Coordinates of C-alpha atoms in Angstrom, one line a residue:
M270 CA 70.1 76.9 92.2
T271 CA 71.3 78.0 95.4
T272 CA 69.3 75.4 97.3
R273 CA 70.9 73.0 94.7
L274 CA 74.4 73.9 95.3
I275 CA 74.2 73.9 99.0
A276 CA 72.6 70.3 99.0
A277 CA 75.5 69.2 96.4
F278 CA 77.9 70.8 99.3
V279 CA 76.4 68.8 102.1
L280 CA 76.3 65.6 100.0
L281 CA 80.1 66.2 99.3
L282 CA 80.9 66.5 102.9
A283 CA 78.2 63.2 103.8
T284 CA 80.4 61.5 101.3
A285 CA 83.7 62.2 102.7
S286 CA 82.7 61.1 106.3
A287 CA 81.3 57.6 104.6
A288 CA 84.7 57.5 102.9
V289 CA 86.0 57.8 106.4
A290 CA 83.9 55.4 107.9
Q291 CA 83.9 52.8 105.6
T292 CA 86.0 49.6 106.1
D293 CA 87.6 47.0 103.6
P294 CA 85.9 43.7 103.3
V295 CA 89.4 42.1 104.4
V296 CA 91.6 44.0 106.3
N297 CA 94.6 43.1 108.5
Y298 CA 94.6 45.8 111.3
R299 CA 92.9 46.0 114.7
M300 CA 91.5 49.1 116.4
L301 CA 92.5 49.3 120.2
T302 CA 90.1 50.0 122.8
Q303 CA 91.8 49.1 126.2
A304 CA 94.6 50.4 127.7
E305 CA 96.5 50.8 131.0
S306 CA 97.5 54.9 131.8
V307 CA 99.9 56.4 134.6
I308 CA 100.8 59.8 134.9
G309 CA 103.9 60.9 133.5
T310 CA 106.6 63.7 134.1
P311 CA 108.6 66.1 132.1
G312 CA 112.0 65.0 130.6
E313 CA 111.0 61.1 130.7
K314 CA 113.0 59.5 128.0
S315 CA 111.6 55.9 128.1
P316 CA 108.3 54.4 129.1
P317 CA 108.2 54.3 133.0
K318 CA 108.6 51.2 135.2
S319 CA 105.3 51.7 137.6
D320 CA 103.1 49.8 139.6
A321 CA 100.4 52.5 139.1
W322 CA 99.4 51.5 135.8
Q323 CA 95.3 51.5 135.7
S324 CA 93.0 50.0 133.1
V325 CA 91.5 52.5 131.0
A326 CA 88.8 52.5 128.3
L327 CA 89.5 54.1 124.9
P328 CA 88.8 56.9 123.8
D329 CA 90.3 58.6 127.2
N330 CA 89.3 62.4 127.3
W331 CA 90.9 64.1 130.5
N332 CA 88.1 66.4 131.1
A333 CA 86.3 63.3 132.2
S334 CA 89.2 61.1 133.5
H335 CA 91.5 63.7 134.8
P336 CA 89.7 67.2 135.3
G337 CA 91.7 70.3 135.2
F338 CA 94.7 68.0 134.5
G339 CA 97.6 69.4 132.0
G340 CA 100.8 67.5 131.3
Y341 CA 102.0 64.1 130.4
V342 CA 99.8 60.7 130.3
W343 CA 101.4 57.3 129.5
Y344 CA 99.2 54.8 127.8
R345 CA 100.5 51.0 127.4
L346 CA 98.7 48.8 125.2
P347 CA 99.4 45.1 124.4
L348 CA 100.4 44.1 120.9
Q349 CA 99.5 41.0 119.2
D350 CA 101.7 40.2 115.9
I351 CA 100.1 40.5 112.7
E352 CA 100.3 37.5 110.2
G353 CA 102.2 38.0 107.0
G354 CA 105.3 39.8 106.0
G355 CA 106.1 43.6 105.8
K356 CA 106.4 46.6 108.0
L357 CA 103.8 47.2 110.6
A358 CA 102.2 50.7 111.5
V359 CA 100.0 52.3 114.1
L360 CA 97.3 54.9 113.6
L361 CA 96.3 57.7 116.0
P362 CA 93.4 59.4 114.2
R363 CA 92.3 61.3 117.3
L364 CA 94.3 62.9 120.1
C365 CA 95.1 66.0 121.8
M366 CA 97.7 67.4 121.6
N367 CA 100.6 65.4 121.0
A368 CA 102.3 62.1 121.2
E369 CA 105.3 60.0 121.2
L370 CA 105.2 56.2 120.5
W371 CA 107.5 53.4 121.8
V372 CA 107.1 49.7 120.7
N373 CA 108.4 48.0 123.8
N374 CA 111.5 50.4 124.8
S375 CA 112.1 51.5 121.1
L376 CA 110.9 54.9 120.1
I377 CA 109.2 54.7 116.7
G378 CA 108.4 58.4 116.3
D379 CA 106.3 61.7 117.8
G380 CA 104.2 64.3 116.5
G381 CA 106.6 67.2 117.1
K382 CA 107.7 69.2 120.1
M383 CA 106.5 67.5 123.5
T384 CA 107.4 70.9 125.5
D385 CA 106.2 74.2 125.3
P386 CA 105.2 75.3 122.2
V387 CA 104.1 71.8 121.8
A388 CA 103.1 70.6 118.5
R389 CA 99.3 70.7 118.1
N390 CA 98.1 67.7 116.3
W391 CA 94.4 67.7 117.7
H392 CA 92.8 67.7 114.2
R393 CA 95.8 65.8 112.5
P394 CA 96.2 62.3 112.4
L395 CA 99.6 60.5 113.4
Y396 CA 100.7 57.4 111.3
F397 CA 103.8 55.7 112.4
I398 CA 105.9 52.6 110.4
F399 CA 108.1 50.2 112.5
S400 CA 109.8 47.0 111.5
R401 CA 108.7 43.7 112.9
A402 CA 112.3 43.4 114.3
L403 CA 111.4 45.5 117.0
L404 CA 108.7 42.5 118.3
K405 CA 109.7 40.3 120.9
A406 CA 108.7 36.6 120.9
D407 CA 106.5 37.1 124.1
A408 CA 105.1 39.9 125.3
N409 CA 105.0 43.2 123.5
W410 CA 103.6 46.8 124.2
L411 CA 102.8 49.7 122.7
Y412 CA 103.5 53.0 124.9
I413 CA 102.0 56.3 123.8
R414 CA 103.1 59.4 125.9
V415 CA 100.3 62.4 125.0
Y416 CA 100.9 66.0 126.4
A417 CA 97.8 68.2 126.6
Y418 CA 96.9 71.6 128.5
P419 CA 94.4 71.6 131.1
N420 CA 91.0 71.7 130.5
D421 CA 91.8 71.7 126.9
G422 CA 90.0 68.2 125.9
G423 CA 93.6 66.4 126.0
G424 CA 93.5 62.4 125.7
L425 CA 93.8 59.7 123.4
G426 CA 91.3 58.2 120.9
H427 CA 91.4 54.7 119.4
P428 CA 94.9 53.7 118.2
Y429 CA 94.9 51.4 115.4
F430 CA 97.5 48.7 114.6
G431 CA 98.3 46.4 111.7
K432 CA 100.3 45.9 108.7
D433 CA 101.2 49.3 106.7
T434 CA 99.9 48.0 103.4
D435 CA 96.5 47.5 105.3
L436 CA 96.4 50.5 107.5
K437 CA 97.6 53.2 105.3
P438 CA 94.2 53.5 103.3
L439 CA 92.3 54.5 106.5
F440 CA 95.3 56.9 107.5
E441 CA 94.7 58.5 103.9
R442 CA 90.9 58.5 104.5
V443 CA 91.0 60.4 107.7
N444 CA 94.1 62.5 106.6
F445 CA 91.8 63.6 103.3
V446 CA 88.9 65.0 105.6
D447 CA 91.0 66.4 108.5
N448 CA 93.7 68.3 106.3
T449 CA 93.0 68.1 102.8
L450 CA 89.2 69.2 102.9
S451 CA 90.0 71.4 105.6
I452 CA 92.8 73.1 103.1
A453 CA 90.2 73.0 100.4
A454 CA 87.7 75.1 102.8
L455 CA 90.4 77.5 103.6
V456 CA 91.2 78.2 100.0
L457 CA 87.9 78.9 99.4
T458 CA 87.1 80.5 102.3
V459 CA 89.9 82.9 101.5
A460 CA 89.2 83.4 97.7
V461 CA 85.7 84.5 98.4
T462 CA 87.0 86.8 101.2
L463 CA 89.4 88.5 99.0
M464 CA 86.9 88.9 96.5
L465 CA 84.4 90.4 98.7
L466 CA 87.1 92.7 100.2
T467 CA 87.9 94.0 96.8
L468 CA 84.3 94.7 96.4
W469 CA 83.9 96.6 99.6
L470 CA 87.1 98.4 99.2
L471 CA 85.7 99.4 95.6
R472 CA 82.2 100.2 96.7
K473 CA 82.8 101.2 100.3
G474 CA 79.0 102.5 100.7
Q475 CA 78.1 98.6 100.5
S476 CA 78.6 97.7 104.1
L477 CA 76.9 94.1 102.9
Y478 CA 80.1 93.4 101.2
G479 CA 82.5 94.6 104.2
W480 CA 80.6 92.3 106.9
M481 CA 80.8 89.3 104.3
S482 CA 84.5 89.8 104.3
A483 CA 84.7 90.2 107.8
S484 CA 82.9 87.0 108.3
G485 CA 85.5 85.1 106.2
I486 CA 88.3 86.5 107.6
F487 CA 87.2 85.4 111.0
W488 CA 86.6 82.1 109.9
S489 CA 89.7 81.6 108.3
I490 CA 91.5 82.0 111.5
V491 CA 89.2 79.3 112.7
I492 CA 90.4 76.8 109.9
V493 CA 94.1 78.0 110.2
N494 CA 94.0 77.0 113.7
Q495 CA 92.9 73.3 112.6
L496 CA 95.8 73.3 110.1
F497 CA 98.8 74.8 111.9
E498 CA 101.3 72.8 114.1
Y499 CA 102.0 75.7 116.2
P500 CA 100.8 79.1 116.9
P501 CA 101.5 81.3 114.0
L502 CA 103.8 84.5 114.6
W503 CA 104.8 85.6 117.8
L504 CA 101.5 84.6 119.7
T505 CA 101.7 82.3 122.9
R506 CA 99.2 79.3 123.2
Y507 CA 96.9 81.5 125.3
S508 CA 96.7 84.2 122.7
W509 CA 96.4 82.3 119.9
E510 CA 93.6 80.0 121.7
W511 CA 91.8 83.2 122.9
L512 CA 91.8 84.5 119.4
V513 CA 90.6 81.4 117.8
H514 CA 87.7 81.4 119.9
S515 CA 86.9 85.0 119.6
S516 CA 87.0 84.6 116.0
I517 CA 83.8 81.9 116.1
D518 CA 82.1 84.4 118.3
L519 CA 82.7 87.2 115.9
Y520 CA 82.0 85.4 112.8
S521 CA 78.7 84.9 114.4
F522 CA 78.2 88.6 114.8
S523 CA 79.4 89.3 111.1
L524 CA 77.3 86.5 110.0
L525 CA 74.1 88.2 111.8
M526 CA 75.2 91.7 110.3
V527 CA 75.2 89.9 106.7
V528 CA 71.7 88.2 107.2
H529 CA 69.9 91.7 108.2
R530 CA 71.4 93.1 105.1
F531 CA 71.1 90.5 102.9
V532 CA 67.5 90.4 103.1
D533 CA 67.6 94.3 103.3
A534 CA 65.9 94.3 106.9
P535 CA 68.5 95.8 109.6
R536 CA 68.0 95.5 113.3
K537 CA 70.1 98.0 114.9
K538 CA 69.1 97.3 118.6
I539 CA 70.0 93.2 118.1
E540 CA 73.1 94.0 116.2
A541 CA 74.4 96.4 119.0
A542 CA 73.2 93.9 121.9
T543 CA 74.8 91.1 120.3
A544 CA 78.3 93.0 119.5
T545 CA 78.2 94.0 123.3
Y546 CA 77.7 90.5 124.5
F547 CA 80.6 89.0 122.4
L548 CA 83.0 91.9 122.9
T549 CA 82.2 92.1 126.5
A550 CA 82.4 88.1 126.9
S551 CA 85.7 87.8 125.1
A552 CA 87.3 90.9 126.9
L553 CA 86.6 89.0 130.4
A554 CA 87.9 85.5 129.1
W555 CA 91.1 87.1 128.1
L556 CA 91.4 88.8 131.5
L557 CA 90.1 86.2 133.8
A558 CA 89.7 82.7 132.5
G559 CA 93.3 81.4 132.7
D560 CA 93.5 77.5 132.7
Q561 CA 89.6 77.8 131.9
L562 CA 90.0 79.6 128.8
V563 CA 88.3 76.9 126.9
V564 CA 85.7 76.1 129.3
W565 CA 84.7 79.7 129.3
F566 CA 84.3 80.1 125.8
N567 CA 82.3 76.9 125.7
A568 CA 79.8 78.6 127.7
I569 CA 80.3 81.9 125.4
H570 CA 79.6 80.2 122.3
I571 CA 76.3 79.3 123.8
G572 CA 75.4 82.9 122.3
A573 CA 76.7 82.2 119.1
I574 CA 74.3 79.1 118.9
V575 CA 71.5 81.3 119.8
A576 CA 72.5 83.9 117.5
G577 CA 72.3 81.1 114.7
C578 CA 68.7 80.1 115.7
Y579 CA 67.7 83.6 115.5
M580 CA 69.1 84.1 112.1
I581 CA 67.3 81.0 111.2
V582 CA 63.6 82.3 112.6
F583 CA 64.4 85.4 111.0
C584 CA 65.1 84.3 107.6
A585 CA 62.3 82.0 107.6
W586 CA 60.3 84.8 108.9
Q587 CA 61.6 87.3 105.9
Y588 CA 60.9 84.5 103.5
W589 CA 57.3 83.9 104.8
K590 CA 56.5 87.6 104.3
T591 CA 58.3 88.4 100.9
R592 CA 59.1 85.2 99.3
Q593 CA 62.7 86.0 98.5
A594 CA 64.4 83.3 97.1
R595 CA 67.7 84.5 98.8
A596 CA 66.1 84.3 102.3
L597 CA 64.9 80.8 101.8
G598 CA 68.7 80.1 100.6
M599 CA 70.2 81.7 103.5
T600 CA 67.8 79.7 105.7
I601 CA 69.1 76.6 104.5
A602 CA 72.5 77.4 104.6
I603 CA 72.5 78.7 108.5
V604 CA 70.7 75.5 109.4
C605 CA 73.3 73.3 107.8
C606 CA 75.9 75.6 109.4
L607 CA 74.2 75.4 112.7
I608 CA 73.5 71.4 112.7
I609 CA 77.5 71.3 112.1
A610 CA 78.4 73.5 114.7
M611 CA 76.1 71.7 117.1
H612 CA 77.8 68.3 116.4
D613 CA 81.1 69.5 117.2
W614 CA 80.1 71.8 120.4
L615 CA 78.4 69.1 122.1
A616 CA 81.1 66.5 121.2
I617 CA 83.6 68.9 123.0
V618 CA 81.4 69.8 126.0
T619 CA 80.6 66.2 126.4
S620 CA 84.1 65.3 126.2
K621 CA 83.2 63.2 123.2
Q622 CA 85.5 64.9 120.7
L623 CA 88.0 62.0 120.6
G624 CA 86.0 59.6 119.4
T625 CA 84.1 61.4 116.6
M626 CA 84.9 63.3 113.5
L627 CA 85.0 67.3 113.9
I628 CA 83.5 69.0 110.8
M629 CA 82.7 72.6 112.3
Q630 CA 85.2 73.9 109.4
F631 CA 83.1 72.8 106.6
G632 CA 79.9 74.7 107.7
P633 CA 80.7 78.5 107.1
P634 CA 82.2 77.8 103.7
I635 CA 78.0 76.7 102.8
V636 CA 77.2 80.3 103.7
L637 CA 80.1 81.5 101.5
V638 CA 78.9 79.5 98.6
L639 CA 75.4 80.9 99.3
L640 CA 76.9 84.5 99.0
G641 CA 79.1 83.9 96.2
V642 CA 76.3 82.3 94.1
W643 CA 74.0 85.1 94.9
M644 CA 76.8 87.8 93.8
M645 CA 77.2 85.9 90.4
L646 CA 73.6 85.8 90.1
Q647 CA 73.6 89.9 91.1
F648 CA 76.0 90.4 88.7
S649 CA 74.6 88.6 86.1
K650 CA 71.2 90.5 86.4
V651 CA 73.2 93.9 86.2
L652 CA 75.1 92.5 83.1
D653 CA 72.2 91.6 81.5
S654 CA 70.3 94.7 82.5
E655 CA 73.6 96.9 81.0
E656 CA 73.4 94.7 77.8
R657 CA 69.5 95.5 77.2
R658 CA 70.4 99.1 78.3
R659 CA 73.4 99.2 75.7
L660 CA 71.4 97.8 72.8
Q661 CA 68.6 99.9 73.5
I662 CA 70.7 103.0 73.3
E663 CA 72.4 101.9 70.4
K664 CA 69.1 101.2 68.8
Q665 CA 68.2 104.9 69.8
I666 CA 71.6 106.0 68.5
A667 CA 70.9 104.2 64.9
E668 CA 67.4 105.8 64.6
V669 CA 68.7 109.3 65.4
S670 CA 71.7 108.9 63.0
E671 CA 69.3 107.6 60.5
E672 CA 67.1 110.6 61.2
L673 CA 70.0 112.8 61.0
N674 CA 71.6 111.0 57.8
I675 CA 68.3 111.5 56.2
E676 CA 68.3 115.6 57.1
H677 CA 72.3 115.8 56.1
A678 CA 71.1 114.6 52.6
K679 CA 68.1 117.0 52.4
R680 CA 70.8 119.5 53.2
M681 CA 73.5 118.3 51.1
E682 CA 70.8 118.1 48.1
L683 CA 69.3 121.6 48.8
E684 CA 73.0 123.0 49.0
R685 CA 73.9 121.3 45.6
K686 CA 70.6 122.7 43.7
T687 CA 71.8 126.1 45.4
I688 CA 75.3 125.9 44.3
V689 CA 73.9 124.7 40.8
L690 CA 71.7 127.5 40.5
A691 CA 74.6 129.9 41.5
E692 CA 76.8 128.5 38.9
R693 CA 74.3 128.4 36.3
Q694 CA 73.5 132.5 37.4
Q695 CA 77.3 132.8 37.2
F696 CA 77.7 131.1 34.0
S697 CA 75.4 133.5 32.4
R698 CA 76.8 136.3 33.8
E699 CA 80.3 135.1 32.2
L700 CA 78.6 134.6 29.0
H701 CA 77.3 137.8 28.8
D702 CA 80.2 139.7 30.0
G703 CA 83.0 137.5 28.2
M704 CA 81.6 136.1 25.0
G705 CA 79.2 139.1 24.6
G706 CA 82.1 141.5 24.3
H707 CA 84.0 139.5 21.9
L708 CA 81.0 139.1 19.6
M709 CA 80.3 142.7 20.0
S710 CA 84.1 143.4 18.9
L711 CA 83.8 141.0 15.9
R712 CA 80.3 142.8 14.9
N713 CA 82.1 146.2 14.8
M714 CA 84.6 144.5 12.6
L715 CA 82.7 143.1 10.3
S716 CA 80.4 146.1 10.0
G717 CA 83.4 148.6 9.6
E718 CA 84.4 149.6 6.1
V719 CA 88.2 148.3 6.6
H720 CA 89.0 145.2 8.5
K721 CA 91.6 142.6 8.0
D722 CA 90.8 138.9 8.1
S723 CA 93.8 138.2 10.9
N724 CA 91.7 140.6 13.2
I725 CA 88.5 138.9 13.0
L726 CA 90.2 135.5 13.4
S727 CA 92.2 136.7 16.3
A728 CA 88.9 137.8 17.9
L729 CA 87.0 134.8 16.8
D730 CA 89.7 132.4 18.6
Q731 CA 89.7 134.6 21.9
A732 CA 85.8 133.8 21.9
I733 CA 86.3 130.1 21.3
I734 CA 88.8 130.0 24.2
D735 CA 86.5 132.0 26.5
M736 CA 83.9 129.6 26.0
R737 CA 85.7 126.5 26.4
L738 CA 87.1 128.0 29.3
L739 CA 84.0 128.7 30.9
V740 CA 82.7 125.5 30.0
D741 CA 85.5 123.8 31.7
A742 CA 85.5 125.8 34.7
V743 CA 81.9 125.3 35.8
G744 CA 81.1 122.4 37.7
E745 CA 80.8 120.7 40.9
D746 CA 84.3 118.9 41.0
N747 CA 86.4 121.5 39.3
N748 CA 88.2 123.0 42.6
D749 CA 91.6 121.2 42.2
I750 CA 94.1 123.9 41.8
G751 CA 96.5 121.9 40.0
M752 CA 93.7 120.6 37.7
I753 CA 92.6 124.6 37.1
I754 CA 96.0 125.6 36.2
G755 CA 96.3 122.3 33.9
M756 CA 93.2 123.4 32.0
V757 CA 94.1 127.1 31.5
R758 CA 97.4 125.8 30.3
S759 CA 95.8 123.8 27.7
R760 CA 93.5 126.6 26.6
V761 CA 96.1 129.4 26.2
E762 CA 99.0 127.4 24.8
P763 CA 97.8 126.9 21.2
Q764 CA 97.3 131.1 21.4
I765 CA 100.8 131.5 22.7
A766 CA 102.5 129.6 20.4
H767 CA 101.7 132.0 17.6
T768 CA 103.7 134.6 19.7
S769 CA 107.2 134.8 20.6
L770 CA 106.6 134.5 24.4
R771 CA 108.1 131.8 25.8
V772 CA 106.3 130.2 29.0
E773 CA 107.4 128.1 32.2
W774 CA 105.2 126.5 34.2
Q775 CA 106.8 125.6 37.5
L776 CA 104.4 123.5 39.5
T777 CA 106.4 121.2 41.8
G778 CA 105.7 123.0 44.9
L779 CA 102.0 122.2 44.8
P780 CA 100.9 119.0 46.3
M781 CA 98.4 116.4 44.9
D782 CA 94.7 117.5 46.1
C783 CA 95.2 121.1 46.7
L784 CA 91.7 122.0 46.7
L785 CA 89.9 125.6 46.7
H786 CA 86.4 125.8 48.4
K787 CA 83.5 124.9 45.8
G788 CA 82.5 127.2 43.3
Y789 CA 86.0 129.3 43.2
G790 CA 87.5 127.2 40.4
L791 CA 86.4 129.6 37.4
H792 CA 87.3 132.7 39.5
L793 CA 91.2 131.4 39.6
A794 CA 90.7 130.2 35.8
R795 CA 89.7 133.9 35.1
I796 CA 92.3 135.5 37.2
L797 CA 95.0 133.3 35.3
Q798 CA 93.6 133.7 32.0
E799 CA 93.6 137.6 32.5
S800 CA 97.1 137.7 33.8
I801 CA 98.4 135.8 30.7
T802 CA 96.4 137.9 28.5
N803 CA 97.4 141.0 29.7
V804 CA 101.1 140.0 29.3
M805 CA 100.6 138.7 25.5
R806 CA 98.8 142.1 24.8
H807 CA 100.8 145.0 26.7
A808 CA 104.2 143.4 28.5
Q809 CA 106.1 142.6 25.2
A810 CA 107.5 140.1 27.2
G811 CA 109.8 137.5 25.8
R812 CA 109.4 135.2 29.0
L813 CA 107.0 134.3 31.3
V814 CA 107.0 132.4 34.4
I815 CA 104.0 130.8 36.4
K816 CA 104.9 129.3 39.7
A817 CA 102.7 127.5 42.4
S818 CA 103.6 126.9 45.9
H819 CA 101.8 125.6 48.8
N820 CA 102.1 126.9 52.3
A821 CA 100.8 124.1 55.0
D822 CA 101.3 126.5 58.1
S823 CA 98.8 129.0 56.8
A824 CA 96.7 126.4 54.4
A825 CA 97.2 128.6 51.4
V826 CA 98.6 128.7 47.8
M827 CA 100.8 131.2 46.6
I828 CA 101.0 131.8 42.6
E829 CA 103.6 133.9 41.3
I830 CA 103.5 135.1 37.7
T831 CA 106.5 137.0 36.7
D832 CA 107.4 138.6 33.1
N833 CA 110.5 140.4 31.7
G834 CA 108.4 143.0 30.1
C835 CA 108.2 146.5 29.8
G836 CA 106.5 146.8 33.1
I837 CA 103.6 148.9 34.0
P838 CA 104.3 152.8 33.4
E839 CA 104.0 155.1 36.3
N840 CA 100.8 157.1 36.9
V841 CA 98.9 154.8 34.3
R842 CA 95.3 154.1 35.0
F843 CA 94.6 150.7 35.5
G844 CA 92.2 149.0 32.9
R845 CA 88.9 146.9 33.5
G846 CA 91.1 143.6 33.5
I847 CA 93.2 144.5 36.4
A848 CA 90.3 145.7 38.5
N849 CA 88.6 142.2 37.6
I850 CA 91.6 140.2 38.9
R851 CA 91.4 142.3 42.1
E852 CA 87.6 141.7 42.4
R853 CA 87.9 137.8 41.5
S854 CA 90.8 137.3 44.4
R855 CA 88.6 138.8 47.0
L856 CA 85.7 136.9 46.2
I857 CA 87.8 133.6 46.8
G858 CA 89.1 135.0 49.9
G859 CA 92.6 135.7 48.6
H860 CA 94.8 138.6 48.4
V861 CA 96.8 139.9 45.0
E862 CA 99.7 142.2 44.8
F863 CA 100.7 144.0 41.6
N864 CA 104.8 144.5 41.7
S865 CA 106.3 146.6 38.8
L866 CA 109.2 148.7 37.4
P867 CA 109.1 150.3 34.3
G868 CA 111.7 148.2 31.9
Q869 CA 111.8 145.5 34.3
G870 CA 108.8 143.6 34.1
T871 CA 105.8 142.7 36.2
T872 CA 105.2 140.2 38.8
I873 CA 101.6 139.2 40.1
L874 CA 101.3 137.4 43.6
L875 CA 98.1 135.7 44.5
N876 CA 97.7 134.3 47.9
I877 CA 94.4 132.1 48.3
P878 CA 93.3 129.9 50.7
V879 CA 92.6 126.1 50.6
I880 CA 91.0 123.5 52.3
S881 CA 93.3 122.2 55.0

């Protein structure tokens, strides 16, 4: 996959080059190959009238024709009118550093400032449109005034002259490669660099990401140099040129660091030697080069070429040993990058750059594409691994959860059986203690010599109520306090109806679903039954109030049973009924108080915990 992406990028570059090189089947413009030139002077406002014009072949590179020269050179080219109507145009696809153009003695345009800082159009085509009215009936001349710095490859490439409508497509093709594609390469480089820098900041232990981002930063400076018309910020031309050329070499060093870590084979001594060479050479160039700065760096760049050859051999050897696909991909990427770099370097050192396209800016993005693809593949592997791990953990959790559910179901079943058994035992005790006592009373009454039918019926009624109450209260779901109070009320009201006692049930302070713990329902029912029965039998009361309220803070319910009867006499010995109330209150975790004064009635306060 990586190899295919690199091949696609190279194919795109070749297609762009072919687009620039192609010509239309029928064109109405000319490429000018011969000119006359003369050295200019600062401050000239029009083409010079001189006898020193000398014939020169284009492209004219000053490194060859005027070694060490920096300043102004005039070029004079004869123009022949183009048939047809419409405006005419001149295209300068290659020049260094900037130019002004005249047709005859009329200025038709310039590429920016012609004094320091001079506009940098060494990698930007210039296009000028002018009217046919500037042409004369006899001889016509195109004058081009070029400025360049010493030893900086100054000069003029092939100008093109023709109709605007015919020449403009050629300009657009050249501009597309020199500017549009360069901007695209810069955007790609910056985007990948920011991504790598973010990864490095998040994972500072991964030096690979740090060196990747460093290489992107250095190469971004190189591409910016091709796009900016003037040196950025406060930098002088000398400082900016030094920074750009140093960035080329530091990119090579950063790429060397990346390669070693990319294939997991660092070489400390080679890295130290390379860093020493580039840093020392750049420092010496800054201090000593002067007007020879570009010449110095053209020589220093040989180290970058050697480093590139080393990286190719190193990656190829790693692939031979390990068969790592990433080592092969890096080998191919660096080969492409080095071929492109060698193309431009040779064009510059042989003074051919004004007659060829410079494409060095497209080389390192190939490596960045490879690194980006590799990172995506690595992250994809990590995500796949995490996904498999997540699924495995979820499966284990599901298995453990199923086991726990089975164990919980077993425990719940065992607990239910235990509760049922306990309730059955409790049911038996209640039958024995409650129903047994009433039946024994009934037996004694029936066995006596004198008895009244009303006593027998009363005892039988009480036995029936006890039996029904016991049946209602025993069960797994009878733990709702409201339901228990309602159940007791339904069982005792028929009995109360035969008395003069008036009962008020005040349950508005009791919320829904106020639950006791399981198994406590019968105890509460018995407490209420015993309390009401005592009032009916002993209190001689005319009014009984049963009030229930809930305290959310303490998770408890307060039941208050108040009558207006005779009260409990002082020094009286409590019977079995009150003792049962205290015992049952203790069993359900509650607390009961008896407040009574003779002749003023009795209040029973029952506080019982509920499920919060």
